[in-house]
């Protein structure tokens, strides 16, 4: 899925005044590309990912994902968009704590209501080396294991867009490398577009492209050399 | 923790409270309601107590009466003398002489003489003589002070004018220099003079002097002499016109008339030397003010000529017409023809005539009643009946000390306050017990809110820990937060409690309470609430601080709470079962019914209140266990099925303890409200049934006591034509109107004569009132065998008869028409409706009419066509409209009987207390649901936002929240209703002595349905509000944060 962000601004009203989370950002990402969004905290990375995933709506401008201008969607349309076309991965796994590992995946599968064939949750877990942990609840897993389950959950709907917000932020370098590998592998397998917000320069360097956001604006959009 | 850091921490806590208003308000509301209910109950007790004394004494016409035992002057006098003239040597004998003189115009019966020497002297055996005849004393004991009880010698009857001389000797054990009278303890009493009168008592005072001295006693508002005598008619006439029937001649002054304001002066004045006539007398004689009347007195040479100075309506003058007989003090015995004269005229003209009459053999023996009627200063009586009783007892003792020995004292006000004190004490204890659930709910709600709050604050606490806060910092902040919330809740709760007590009792009642009492209640309510709720809030938060977050989360899924592991619910249930079994075996639920006649308050076994409380707690915990077990088997696994159902099922299954915790709290509230609702309905129904039973049916119609009208049996037919009346039946009844004799024993009896067929149709009979038979069978037996008699089981036991045995009944005993009848015992009963004094026997009215032809019904019972109040009101209107002033009838209804009952101390207060409990309970149920739902939101907002990110629609998330909260709420409703019903069964059992009839458990479906709907509605509203809040959360921030 290609992404087109056109002159997007997101303003929040707070007690201390208006905060410009994004201020006139324009960005285009071709389908199947992996993009690292970097920049200091508060620069607007998560907000941009929220817009791309249909969690937020812009104050101004438009967001198009594939053929759909999601910035003009209703709540219901955005929910339908998220459940079948977007996979989210966060620094915090955000797995539902009262569901077992396999149920977390099964819920996402159940949410995809178009009955298209998709990966079987148990097979997916087996591929991630988590088959033995299928019936455990997230609190019984390590941080790295939980993050892998979170990626598996994001993959279940076979989305065209993978959004990862600081996915390695809480992991040690080895587990962080595993997670980035996994994300890139999944991206390649699905042919999806991957947008990853990160402070991790190593992880960023493995993306096709790097976008730097500072104070809500695109500070630079340098092409990055592929790692290795 | 350094003290100087406290302001910083306090500042942080303050900002936390202000910036999280929903959390703060939810907690605050819970505490406020709990403290509010507890305080309201305490204020309610104050307000109720404040009016208890006034309410108890208000119906009393006369507070204290001193009744002269020798109303015509003179009295029994006991003189005592010895032959001692100086010091008494050891072994010296002294002769004691006693002289009893009956200076009255009547014989003194059962005169008992007591005389006992002091310890320094011993009775000389065989020395006693009475009327010169030696007394058989067994040569050992003093016959005038025999045995340990110091029983005196019965001299028998002492005729008027007779003198009885008694003597005995005592011997000095040691040398004695005696004071006057040798220190002998000598007194006498008689059937007429119950209080022992000491020897050489001073001369009796006249009523005027007695009243004057009594009126000087502190606390006495007034003391007025009153005399009256019933003179057989025709005694009053005006020229050729005479009033038929007896005349009651009263003597009191204008002060008495002013003080007892139910003596309604219609025309003229009460003037010395003149007469005030009752309206009926003036009417019958056709006289007006200024005319003259003649009063014919027995023993007088000629009629007493009096000018009519006024007329008065005396039909409500309780002070004048209440019976002076001990057993029937509240019986209004009206005499339509009354003449009031001044005390001097009574003394100068009436007393001499009565004396002259009584001196003649066969003359008039109906002596006058002479008394001093005393009013205490009621406004100075303490609001608390117990303290007021101490005041009136002191006043009565002071009154009795004025010129003792010439009268006896009837202390109506102290008797009434004795009952009121017991009622008030029971009521207070009961109210505190009934208020306990409120206090417990306050702590439970605070604890629950605290647990929810602590759970929601885990993340904030973790951040604070990361930033360097230690456990002591967190604990201090928790203490400040708990203190601030509970202090605010206690203050607001106190105000709410006071306002609700005012709303239920009225401003006047609460303002009558003593300020120190209100302050104390406020202190206990707010202080108790502050400590209980504060501790619960603090304890829940402290436990959360001590636990590591992961351990805490793990606990939610694996480790059951302590009560589950210790099986406290089952243990408590077992205890309740055992206690209930013991109570049933010991017949503890029977209690003791109250009785004004016996100066006894309602006796409740208050320890039994542990049963409803135990059933409440144990039932709620058990319900939580069952609920947790039930949701633990909900389906789970990779096959997800319906999305929202799958989420809700798994959430409940894996977090069953959280759901069970909420369910238990709501169940406790619902249980409390249900029990109160059911008890209220049962109470109302039972009191209405009691009222109908006490009255006998829907209406009781009797001749007006202020008229001379009589009603014959045909009046029943007239009653049947009244609008709304379906059937009526005549009843002949009187207290001690008959004697029942068997071959072994006899007793005076209250016998009722009824028409069996119509009585069965009309009276509020119950099968359980009869022994071994039904009401229909018993009444049919009476109809089939007119010579049959139904006896009370008590009477049957006393006279040793059983059904089928023969007894003899003396009808109209003590009257000129008394007649004996041989009868057969047709059956036994425990109690019957319509006879509050307790009927001992019931016979066929046709039989009584044959035996005593002059029998007339004393009253009629009537049944309305239905139980609607409007039907009853219509019947009363029609009935009173048909009878003119000449044909007045006294109509009582089940509603007026109920109103009388509800004005008693305990009844009124219980009703108000139940209103408070129900109102607060409903509010607490709504708040508990709110805390549960918003607690879920606080704990799970990240989950809900994750679900949104995963693609769940807002409606689906709302469904998840509503379904989970609804499941918990519905389960809590079902369990709470069951627990509440069990509580109500115990409550009705414990409070059984408040009712005449065994109360039935009444389940008010609309009331309970209202509670369920309020709870489910509250669930829906709060869940919708919560899901709306979820929609407003910023997902990107929540999902990103750790």
JSON list of N, CA and C in Angstrom, two decimals, chain A residues 12 46 50 55-56 75-76 79-80 82-83 88 90 92 94 96-100 102-104 106-108 110-111 113 137 139 153 165, chain B residues 553 557 636-638 640-641 643 647 650-651 654-655 942-943 946-956 1034-1036 1039-1042:
[
{"chain": "A", "resi": 12, "resn": "UNK", "atom": "N", "xyz": [-3.50, 19.89, 19.15]},
{"chain": "A", "resi": 12, "resn": "UNK", "atom": "CA", "xyz": [-4.22, 19.48, 20.37]},
{"chain": "A", "resi": 12, "resn": "UNK", "atom": "C", "xyz": [-4.41, 20.70, 21.25]},
{"chain": "A", "resi": 46, "resn": "UNK", "atom": "N", "xyz": [4.70, 9.32, 16.79]},
{"chain": "A", "resi": 46, "resn": "UNK", "atom": "CA", "xyz": [3.54, 8.47, 17.12]},
{"chain": "A", "resi": 46, "resn": "UNK", "atom": "C", "xyz": [2.26, 9.04, 16.52]},
{"chain": "A", "resi": 50, "resn": "UNK", "atom": "N", "xyz": [-0.30, 7.19, 14.17]},
{"chain": "A", "resi": 50, "resn": "UNK", "atom": "CA", "xyz": [-1.72, 7.13, 14.51]},
{"chain": "A", "resi": 50, "resn": "UNK", "atom": "C", "xyz": [-2.59, 7.56, 13.33]},
{"chain": "A", "resi": 55, "resn": "UNK", "atom": "N", "xyz": [-6.11, 5.72, 13.61]},
{"chain": "A", "resi": 55, "resn": "UNK", "atom": "CA", "xyz": [-6.50, 5.90, 15.01]},
{"chain": "A", "resi": 55, "resn": "UNK", "atom": "C", "xyz": [-6.87, 7.35, 15.29]},
{"chain": "A", "resi": 56, "resn": "UNK", "atom": "N", "xyz": [-6.20, 8.25, 14.62]},
{"chain": "A", "resi": 56, "resn": "UNK", "atom": "CA", "xyz": [-6.47, 9.67, 14.78]},
{"chain": "A", "resi": 56, "resn": "UNK", "atom": "C", "xyz": [-6.91, 10.26, 13.45]},
{"chain": "A", "resi": 75, "resn": "UNK", "atom": "N", "xyz": [-15.79, 6.98, 11.97]},
{"chain": "A", "resi": 75, "resn": "UNK", "atom": "CA", "xyz": [-15.24, 6.09, 12.99]},
{"chain": "A", "resi": 75, "resn": "UNK", "atom": "C", "xyz": [-15.37, 4.63, 12.56]},
{"chain": "A", "resi": 76, "resn": "UNK", "atom": "N", "xyz": [-16.57, 4.32, 12.12]},
{"chain": "A", "resi": 76, "resn": "UNK", "atom": "CA", "xyz": [-16.86, 2.93, 11.75]},
{"chain": "A", "resi": 76, "resn": "UNK", "atom": "C", "xyz": [-15.96, 2.49, 10.60]},
{"chain": "A", "resi": 79, "resn": "UNK", "atom": "N", "xyz": [-12.46, 1.95, 11.82]},
{"chain": "A", "resi": 79, "resn": "UNK", "atom": "CA", "xyz": [-12.32, 0.69, 12.57]},
{"chain": "A", "resi": 79, "resn": "UNK", "atom": "C", "xyz": [-12.21, -0.48, 11.60]},
{"chain": "A", "resi": 80, "resn": "UNK", "atom": "N", "xyz": [-13.06, -0.47, 10.56]},
{"chain": "A", "resi": 80, "resn": "UNK", "atom": "CA", "xyz": [-13.02, -1.55, 9.57]},
{"chain": "A", "resi": 80, "resn": "UNK", "atom": "C", "xyz": [-11.68, -1.55, 8.84]},
{"chain": "A", "resi": 82, "resn": "UNK", "atom": "N", "xyz": [-8.81, -0.51, 10.11]},
{"chain": "A", "resi": 82, "resn": "UNK", "atom": "CA", "xyz": [-7.76, -0.97, 11.01]},
{"chain": "A", "resi": 82, "resn": "UNK", "atom": "C", "xyz": [-7.76, -2.49, 11.14]},
{"chain": "A", "resi": 83, "resn": "UNK", "atom": "N", "xyz": [-8.98, -3.05, 11.24]},
{"chain": "A", "resi": 83, "resn": "UNK", "atom": "CA", "xyz": [-9.03, -4.48, 11.55]},
{"chain": "A", "resi": 83, "resn": "UNK", "atom": "C", "xyz": [-8.50, -5.35, 10.40]},
{"chain": "A", "resi": 88, "resn": "UNK", "atom": "N", "xyz": [-0.58, -3.26, 13.88]},
{"chain": "A", "resi": 88, "resn": "UNK", "atom": "CA", "xyz": [0.13, -2.37, 14.82]},
{"chain": "A", "resi": 88, "resn": "UNK", "atom": "C", "xyz": [1.11, -3.18, 15.69]},
{"chain": "A", "resi": 90, "resn": "UNK", "atom": "N", "xyz": [3.73, -2.15, 19.03]},
{"chain": "A", "resi": 90, "resn": "UNK", "atom": "CA", "xyz": [4.16, -1.05, 19.91]},
{"chain": "A", "resi": 90, "resn": "UNK", "atom": "C", "xyz": [5.34, -1.48, 20.76]},
{"chain": "A", "resi": 92, "resn": "UNK", "atom": "N", "xyz": [5.29, -1.26, 23.96]},
{"chain": "A", "resi": 92, "resn": "UNK", "atom": "CA", "xyz": [4.58, -2.10, 24.92]},
{"chain": "A", "resi": 92, "resn": "UNK", "atom": "C", "xyz": [3.72, -3.04, 24.09]},
{"chain": "A", "resi": 94, "resn": "UNK", "atom": "N", "xyz": [1.02, -4.51, 24.39]},
{"chain": "A", "resi": 94, "resn": "UNK", "atom": "CA", "xyz": [-0.43, -4.25, 24.33]},
{"chain": "A", "resi": 94, "resn": "UNK", "atom": "C", "xyz": [-1.25, -5.49, 24.00]},
{"chain": "A", "resi": 96, "resn": "UNK", "atom": "N", "xyz": [-3.80, -8.35, 25.05]},
{"chain": "A", "resi": 96, "resn": "UNK", "atom": "CA", "xyz": [-4.88, -8.34, 26.05]},
{"chain": "A", "resi": 96, "resn": "UNK", "atom": "C", "xyz": [-4.53, -9.36, 27.14]},
{"chain": "A", "resi": 97, "resn": "UNK", "atom": "N", "xyz": [-4.41, -8.92, 28.39]},
{"chain": "A", "resi": 97, "resn": "UNK", "atom": "CA", "xyz": [-3.83, -9.78, 29.43]},
{"chain": "A", "resi": 97, "resn": "UNK", "atom": "C", "xyz": [-4.71, -10.95, 29.84]},
{"chain": "A", "resi": 98, "resn": "UNK", "atom": "N", "xyz": [-5.99, -10.88, 29.51]},
{"chain": "A", "resi": 98, "resn": "UNK", "atom": "CA", "xyz": [-6.88, -11.97, 29.94]},
{"chain": "A", "resi": 98, "resn": "UNK", "atom": "C", "xyz": [-7.06, -13.02, 28.84]},
{"chain": "A", "resi": 99, "resn": "UNK", "atom": "N", "xyz": [-6.36, -12.80, 27.73]},
{"chain": "A", "resi": 99, "resn": "UNK", "atom": "CA", "xyz": [-6.42, -13.80, 26.66]},
{"chain": "A", "resi": 99, "resn": "UNK", "atom": "C", "xyz": [-5.09, -14.54, 26.60]},
{"chain": "A", "resi": 100, "resn": "UNK", "atom": "N", "xyz": [-5.15, -15.81, 26.25]},
{"chain": "A", "resi": 100, "resn": "UNK", "atom": "CA", "xyz": [-3.90, -16.55, 26.06]},
{"chain": "A", "resi": 100, "resn": "UNK", "atom": "C", "xyz": [-3.26, -16.04, 24.77]},
{"chain": "A", "resi": 102, "resn": "UNK", "atom": "N", "xyz": [-2.57, -17.60, 22.03]},
{"chain": "A", "resi": 102, "resn": "UNK", "atom": "CA", "xyz": [-3.27, -17.99, 20.81]},
{"chain": "A", "resi": 102, "resn": "UNK", "atom": "C", "xyz": [-4.60, -17.25, 20.69]},
{"chain": "A", "resi": 103, "resn": "UNK", "atom": "N", "xyz": [-5.23, -16.98, 21.83]},
{"chain": "A", "resi": 103, "resn": "UNK", "atom": "CA", "xyz": [-6.50, -16.25, 21.79]},
{"chain": "A", "resi": 103, "resn": "UNK", "atom": "C", "xyz": [-6.29, -14.80, 21.34]},
{"chain": "A", "resi": 104, "resn": "UNK", "atom": "N", "xyz": [-5.16, -14.21, 21.71]},
{"chain": "A", "resi": 104, "resn": "UNK", "atom": "CA", "xyz": [-4.86, -12.87, 21.24]},
{"chain": "A", "resi": 104, "resn": "UNK", "atom": "C", "xyz": [-4.82, -12.85, 19.72]},
{"chain": "A", "resi": 106, "resn": "UNK", "atom": "N", "xyz": [-6.23, -15.22, 17.82]},
{"chain": "A", "resi": 106, "resn": "UNK", "atom": "CA", "xyz": [-7.54, -15.67, 17.33]},
{"chain": "A", "resi": 106, "resn": "UNK", "atom": "C", "xyz": [-8.54, -14.52, 17.32]},
{"chain": "A", "resi": 107, "resn": "UNK", "atom": "N", "xyz": [-8.43, -13.63, 18.29]},
{"chain": "A", "resi": 107, "resn": "UNK", "atom": "CA", "xyz": [-9.34, -12.49, 18.32]},
{"chain": "A", "resi": 107, "resn": "UNK", "atom": "C", "xyz": [-9.14, -11.63, 17.09]},
{"chain": "A", "resi": 108, "resn": "UNK", "atom": "N", "xyz": [-7.87, -11.39, 16.76]},
{"chain": "A", "resi": 108, "resn": "UNK", "atom": "CA", "xyz": [-7.59, -10.57, 15.58]},
{"chain": "A", "resi": 108, "resn": "UNK", "atom": "C", "xyz": [-8.11, -11.27, 14.32]},
{"chain": "A", "resi": 110, "resn": "UNK", "atom": "N", "xyz": [-10.62, -13.31, 14.25]},
{"chain": "A", "resi": 110, "resn": "UNK", "atom": "CA", "xyz": [-12.09, -13.25, 14.27]},
{"chain": "A", "resi": 110, "resn": "UNK", "atom": "C", "xyz": [-12.58, -11.88, 13.84]},
{"chain": "A", "resi": 111, "resn": "UNK", "atom": "N", "xyz": [-11.73, -10.88, 14.05]},
{"chain": "A", "resi": 111, "resn": "UNK", "atom": "CA", "xyz": [-12.16, -9.52, 13.70]},
{"chain": "A", "resi": 111, "resn": "UNK", "atom": "C", "xyz": [-12.17, -9.29, 12.19]},
{"chain": "A", "resi": 113, "resn": "UNK", "atom": "N", "xyz": [-13.49, -9.90, 9.08]},
{"chain": "A", "resi": 113, "resn": "UNK", "atom": "CA", "xyz": [-14.80, -10.53, 8.81]},
{"chain": "A", "resi": 113, "resn": "UNK", "atom": "C", "xyz": [-15.03, -10.84, 7.34]},
{"chain": "A", "resi": 137, "resn": "UNK", "atom": "N", "xyz": [-0.88, -16.99, 29.26]},
{"chain": "A", "resi": 137, "resn": "UNK", "atom": "CA", "xyz": [-1.31, -15.59, 29.18]},
{"chain": "A", "resi": 137, "resn": "UNK", "atom": "C", "xyz": [-0.05, -14.73, 29.06]},
{"chain": "A", "resi": 139, "resn": "UNK", "atom": "N", "xyz": [1.35, -12.41, 30.66]},
{"chain": "A", "resi": 139, "resn": "UNK", "atom": "CA", "xyz": [2.20, -12.17, 31.83]},
{"chain": "A", "resi": 139, "resn": "UNK", "atom": "C", "xyz": [3.12, -13.34, 32.14]},
{"chain": "A", "resi": 153, "resn": "UNK", "atom": "N", "xyz": [0.39, -11.11, 16.06]},
{"chain": "A", "resi": 153, "resn": "UNK", "atom": "CA", "xyz": [-0.99, -10.61, 16.05]},
{"chain": "A", "resi": 153, "resn": "UNK", "atom": "C", "xyz": [-1.19, -9.58, 14.93]},
{"chain": "A", "resi": 165, "resn": "UNK", "atom": "N", "xyz": [5.54, 1.22, 16.42]},
{"chain": "A", "resi": 165, "resn": "UNK", "atom": "CA", "xyz": [5.92, 2.41, 17.21]},
{"chain": "A", "resi": 165, "resn": "UNK", "atom": "C", "xyz": [6.90, 1.99, 18.30]},
{"chain": "B", "resi": 553, "resn": "UNK", "atom": "N", "xyz": [-0.61, -8.53, 39.32]},
{"chain": "B", "resi": 553, "resn": "UNK", "atom": "CA", "xyz": [-1.34, -8.98, 38.13]},
{"chain": "B", "resi": 553, "resn": "UNK", "atom": "C", "xyz": [-1.50, -10.49, 38.15]},
{"chain": "B", "resi": 557, "resn": "UNK", "atom": "N", "xyz": [-5.09, -13.47, 38.47]},
{"chain": "B", "resi": 557, "resn": "UNK", "atom": "CA", "xyz": [-5.44, -14.62, 37.67]},
{"chain": "B", "resi": 557, "resn": "UNK", "atom": "C", "xyz": [-5.37, -15.94, 38.42]},
{"chain": "B", "resi": 636, "resn": "UNK", "atom": "N", "xyz": [-13.45, -21.13, 26.37]},
{"chain": "B", "resi": 636, "resn": "UNK", "atom": "CA", "xyz": [-12.23, -20.41, 26.00]},
{"chain": "B", "resi": 636, "resn": "UNK", "atom": "C", "xyz": [-11.51, -21.25, 24.95]},
{"chain": "B", "resi": 637, "resn": "UNK", "atom": "N", "xyz": [-10.39, -20.76, 24.47]},
{"chain": "B", "resi": 637, "resn": "UNK", "atom": "CA", "xyz": [-9.64, -21.52, 23.48]},
{"chain": "B", "resi": 637, "resn": "UNK", "atom": "C", "xyz": [-9.49, -20.74, 22.19]},
{"chain": "B", "resi": 638, "resn": "UNK", "atom": "N", "xyz": [-8.75, -21.29, 21.23]},
{"chain": "B", "resi": 638, "resn": "UNK", "atom": "CA", "xyz": [-8.44, -20.55, 20.02]},
{"chain": "B", "resi": 638, "resn": "UNK", "atom": "C", "xyz": [-9.64, -20.29, 19.12]},
{"chain": "B", "resi": 640, "resn": "UNK", "atom": "N", "xyz": [-12.64, -18.60, 18.46]},
{"chain": "B", "resi": 640, "resn": "UNK", "atom": "CA", "xyz": [-13.11, -17.43, 19.17]},
{"chain": "B", "resi": 640, "resn": "UNK", "atom": "C", "xyz": [-14.62, -17.23, 19.10]},
{"chain": "B", "resi": 641, "resn": "UNK", "atom": "N", "xyz": [-15.21, -17.62, 17.98]},
{"chain": "B", "resi": 641, "resn": "UNK", "atom": "CA", "xyz": [-16.65, -17.41, 17.86]},
{"chain": "B", "resi": 641, "resn": "UNK", "atom": "C", "xyz": [-17.00, -15.94, 17.78]},
{"chain": "B", "resi": 643, "resn": "UNK", "atom": "N", "xyz": [-17.22, -12.22, 18.54]},
{"chain": "B", "resi": 643, "resn": "UNK", "atom": "CA", "xyz": [-16.11, -11.43, 19.08]},
{"chain": "B", "resi": 643, "resn": "UNK", "atom": "C", "xyz": [-16.41, -10.92, 20.49]},
{"chain": "B", "resi": 647, "resn": "UNK", "atom": "N", "xyz": [-14.83, -12.15, 24.02]},
{"chain": "B", "resi": 647, "resn": "UNK", "atom": "CA", "xyz": [-14.03, -11.27, 24.89]},
{"chain": "B", "resi": 647, "resn": "UNK", "atom": "C", "xyz": [-14.60, -11.26, 26.30]},
{"chain": "B", "resi": 650, "resn": "UNK", "atom": "N", "xyz": [-14.14, -14.64, 28.19]},
{"chain": "B", "resi": 650, "resn": "UNK", "atom": "CA", "xyz": [-12.76, -14.90, 28.61]},
{"chain": "B", "resi": 650, "resn": "UNK", "atom": "C", "xyz": [-12.33, -13.92, 29.71]},
{"chain": "B", "resi": 651, "resn": "UNK", "atom": "N", "xyz": [-12.80, -12.69, 29.59]},
{"chain": "B", "resi": 651, "resn": "UNK", "atom": "CA", "xyz": [-12.44, -11.71, 30.62]},
{"chain": "B", "resi": 651, "resn": "UNK", "atom": "C", "xyz": [-13.01, -12.13, 31.98]},
{"chain": "B", "resi": 654, "resn": "UNK", "atom": "N", "xyz": [-11.12, -15.43, 33.21]},
{"chain": "B", "resi": 654, "resn": "UNK", "atom": "CA", "xyz": [-9.74, -15.32, 33.67]},
{"chain": "B", "resi": 654, "resn": "UNK", "atom": "C", "xyz": [-9.58, -14.28, 34.78]},
{"chain": "B", "resi": 655, "resn": "UNK", "atom": "N", "xyz": [-10.60, -13.42, 34.96]},
{"chain": "B", "resi": 655, "resn": "UNK", "atom": "CA", "xyz": [-10.52, -12.43, 36.04]},
{"chain": "B", "resi": 655, "resn": "UNK", "atom": "C", "xyz": [-11.75, -12.58, 36.94]},
{"chain": "B", "resi": 942, "resn": "UNK", "atom": "N", "xyz": [-6.38, 0.77, 28.78]},
{"chain": "B", "resi": 942, "resn": "UNK", "atom": "CA", "xyz": [-5.42, 0.39, 27.75]},
{"chain": "B", "resi": 942, "resn": "UNK", "atom": "C", "xyz": [-5.95, -0.78, 26.92]},
{"chain": "B", "resi": 943, "resn": "UNK", "atom": "N", "xyz": [-6.63, -1.71, 27.62]},
{"chain": "B", "resi": 943, "resn": "UNK", "atom": "CA", "xyz": [-7.20, -2.85, 26.89]},
{"chain": "B", "resi": 943, "resn": "UNK", "atom": "C", "xyz": [-8.23, -2.37, 25.87]},
{"chain": "B", "resi": 946, "resn": "UNK", "atom": "N", "xyz": [-6.59, -0.77, 23.02]},
{"chain": "B", "resi": 946, "resn": "UNK", "atom": "CA", "xyz": [-5.98, -1.79, 22.17]},
{"chain": "B", "resi": 946, "resn": "UNK", "atom": "C", "xyz": [-7.02, -2.42, 21.27]},
{"chain": "B", "resi": 947, "resn": "UNK", "atom": "N", "xyz": [-8.18, -2.70, 21.88]},
{"chain": "B", "resi": 947, "resn": "UNK", "atom": "CA", "xyz": [-9.26, -3.29, 21.08]},
{"chain": "B", "resi": 947, "resn": "UNK", "atom": "C", "xyz": [-9.65, -2.35, 19.95]},
{"chain": "B", "resi": 948, "resn": "UNK", "atom": "N", "xyz": [-9.68, -1.07, 20.27]},
{"chain": "B", "resi": 948, "resn": "UNK", "atom": "CA", "xyz": [-10.00, -0.10, 19.20]},
{"chain": "B", "resi": 948, "resn": "UNK", "atom": "C", "xyz": [-8.96, -0.17, 18.10]},
{"chain": "B", "resi": 949, "resn": "UNK", "atom": "N", "xyz": [-7.69, -0.24, 18.51]},
{"chain": "B", "resi": 949, "resn": "UNK", "atom": "CA", "xyz": [-6.62, -0.30, 17.50]},
{"chain": "B", "resi": 949, "resn": "UNK", "atom": "C", "xyz": [-6.72, -1.57, 16.67]},
{"chain": "B", "resi": 950, "resn": "UNK", "atom": "N", "xyz": [-7.24, -2.62, 17.32]},
{"chain": "B", "resi": 950, "resn": "UNK", "atom": "CA", "xyz": [-7.37, -3.88, 16.59]},
{"chain": "B", "resi": 950, "resn": "UNK", "atom": "C", "xyz": [-8.55, -3.87, 15.64]},
{"chain": "B", "resi": 951, "resn": "UNK", "atom": "N", "xyz": [-9.39, -2.87, 15.77]},
{"chain": "B", "resi": 951, "resn": "UNK", "atom": "CA", "xyz": [-10.49, -2.75, 14.82]},
{"chain": "B", "resi": 951, "resn": "UNK", "atom": "C", "xyz": [-11.86, -2.96, 15.41]},
{"chain": "B", "resi": 952, "resn": "UNK", "atom": "N", "xyz": [-11.98, -3.07, 16.74]},
{"chain": "B", "resi": 952, "resn": "UNK", "atom": "CA", "xyz": [-13.33, -3.18, 17.31]},
{"chain": "B", "resi": 952, "resn": "UNK", "atom": "C", "xyz": [-14.04, -1.84, 17.18]},
{"chain": "B", "resi": 953, "resn": "UNK", "atom": "N", "xyz": [-15.30, -1.92, 16.79]},
{"chain": "B", "resi": 953, "resn": "UNK", "atom": "CA", "xyz": [-16.10, -0.71, 16.68]},
{"chain": "B", "resi": 953, "resn": "UNK", "atom": "C", "xyz": [-16.42, -0.18, 18.09]},
{"chain": "B", "resi": 954, "resn": "UNK", "atom": "N", "xyz": [-16.73, 1.10, 18.17]},
{"chain": "B", "resi": 954, "resn": "UNK", "atom": "CA", "xyz": [-17.09, 1.69, 19.48]},
{"chain": "B", "resi": 954, "resn": "UNK", "atom": "C", "xyz": [-18.28, 0.96, 20.09]},
{"chain": "B", "resi": 955, "resn": "UNK", "atom": "N", "xyz": [-19.24, 0.60, 19.23]},
{"chain": "B", "resi": 955, "resn": "UNK", "atom": "CA", "xyz": [-20.43, -0.09, 19.73]},
{"chain": "B", "resi": 955, "resn": "UNK", "atom": "C", "xyz": [-20.06, -1.45, 20.32]},
{"chain": "B", "resi": 956, "resn": "UNK", "atom": "N", "xyz": [-19.07, -2.08, 19.69]},
{"chain": "B", "resi": 956, "resn": "UNK", "atom": "CA", "xyz": [-18.66, -3.39, 20.19]},
{"chain": "B", "resi": 956, "resn": "UNK", "atom": "C", "xyz": [-17.97, -3.25, 21.56]},
{"chain": "B", "resi": 1034, "resn": "UNK", "atom": "N", "xyz": [-7.04, 9.16, 24.10]},
{"chain": "B", "resi": 1034, "resn": "UNK", "atom": "CA", "xyz": [-6.09, 9.33, 22.98]},
{"chain": "B", "resi": 1034, "resn": "UNK", "atom": "C", "xyz": [-5.33, 8.02, 22.81]},
{"chain": "B", "resi": 1035, "resn": "UNK", "atom": "N", "xyz": [-5.68, 7.26, 21.79]},
{"chain": "B", "resi": 1035, "resn": "UNK", "atom": "CA", "xyz": [-5.10, 5.92, 21.68]},
{"chain": "B", "resi": 1035, "resn": "UNK", "atom": "C", "xyz": [-3.59, 5.93, 21.45]},
{"chain": "B", "resi": 1036, "resn": "UNK", "atom": "N", "xyz": [-3.12, 6.88, 20.65]},
{"chain": "B", "resi": 1036, "resn": "UNK", "atom": "CA", "xyz": [-1.69, 6.86, 20.34]},
{"chain": "B", "resi": 1036, "resn": "UNK", "atom": "C", "xyz": [-0.86, 7.03, 21.60]},
{"chain": "B", "resi": 1039, "resn": "UNK", "atom": "N", "xyz": [-1.37, 3.75, 23.95]},
{"chain": "B", "resi": 1039, "resn": "UNK", "atom": "CA", "xyz": [-0.76, 2.53, 23.43]},
{"chain": "B", "resi": 1039, "resn": "UNK", "atom": "C", "xyz": [0.77, 2.61, 23.45]},
{"chain": "B", "resi": 1040, "resn": "UNK", "atom": "N", "xyz": [1.26, 3.85, 23.40]},
{"chain": "B", "resi": 1040, "resn": "UNK", "atom": "CA", "xyz": [2.70, 4.03, 23.37]},
{"chain": "B", "resi": 1040, "resn": "UNK", "atom": "C", "xyz": [3.30, 3.94, 24.78]},
{"chain": "B", "resi": 1041, "resn": "UNK", "atom": "N", "xyz": [2.56, 4.48, 25.75]},
{"chain": "B", "resi": 1041, "resn": "UNK", "atom": "CA", "xyz": [3.12, 4.57, 27.10]},
{"chain": "B", "resi": 1041, "resn": "UNK", "atom": "C", "xyz": [3.33, 3.21, 27.73]},
{"chain": "B", "resi": 1042, "resn": "UNK", "atom": "N", "xyz": [4.32, 3.09, 28.52]},
{"chain": "B", "resi": 1042, "resn": "UNK", "atom": "CA", "xyz": [4.54, 1.90, 29.35]},
{"chain": "B", "resi": 1042, "resn": "UNK", "atom": "C", "xyz": [4.16, 2.24, 30.79]}
]
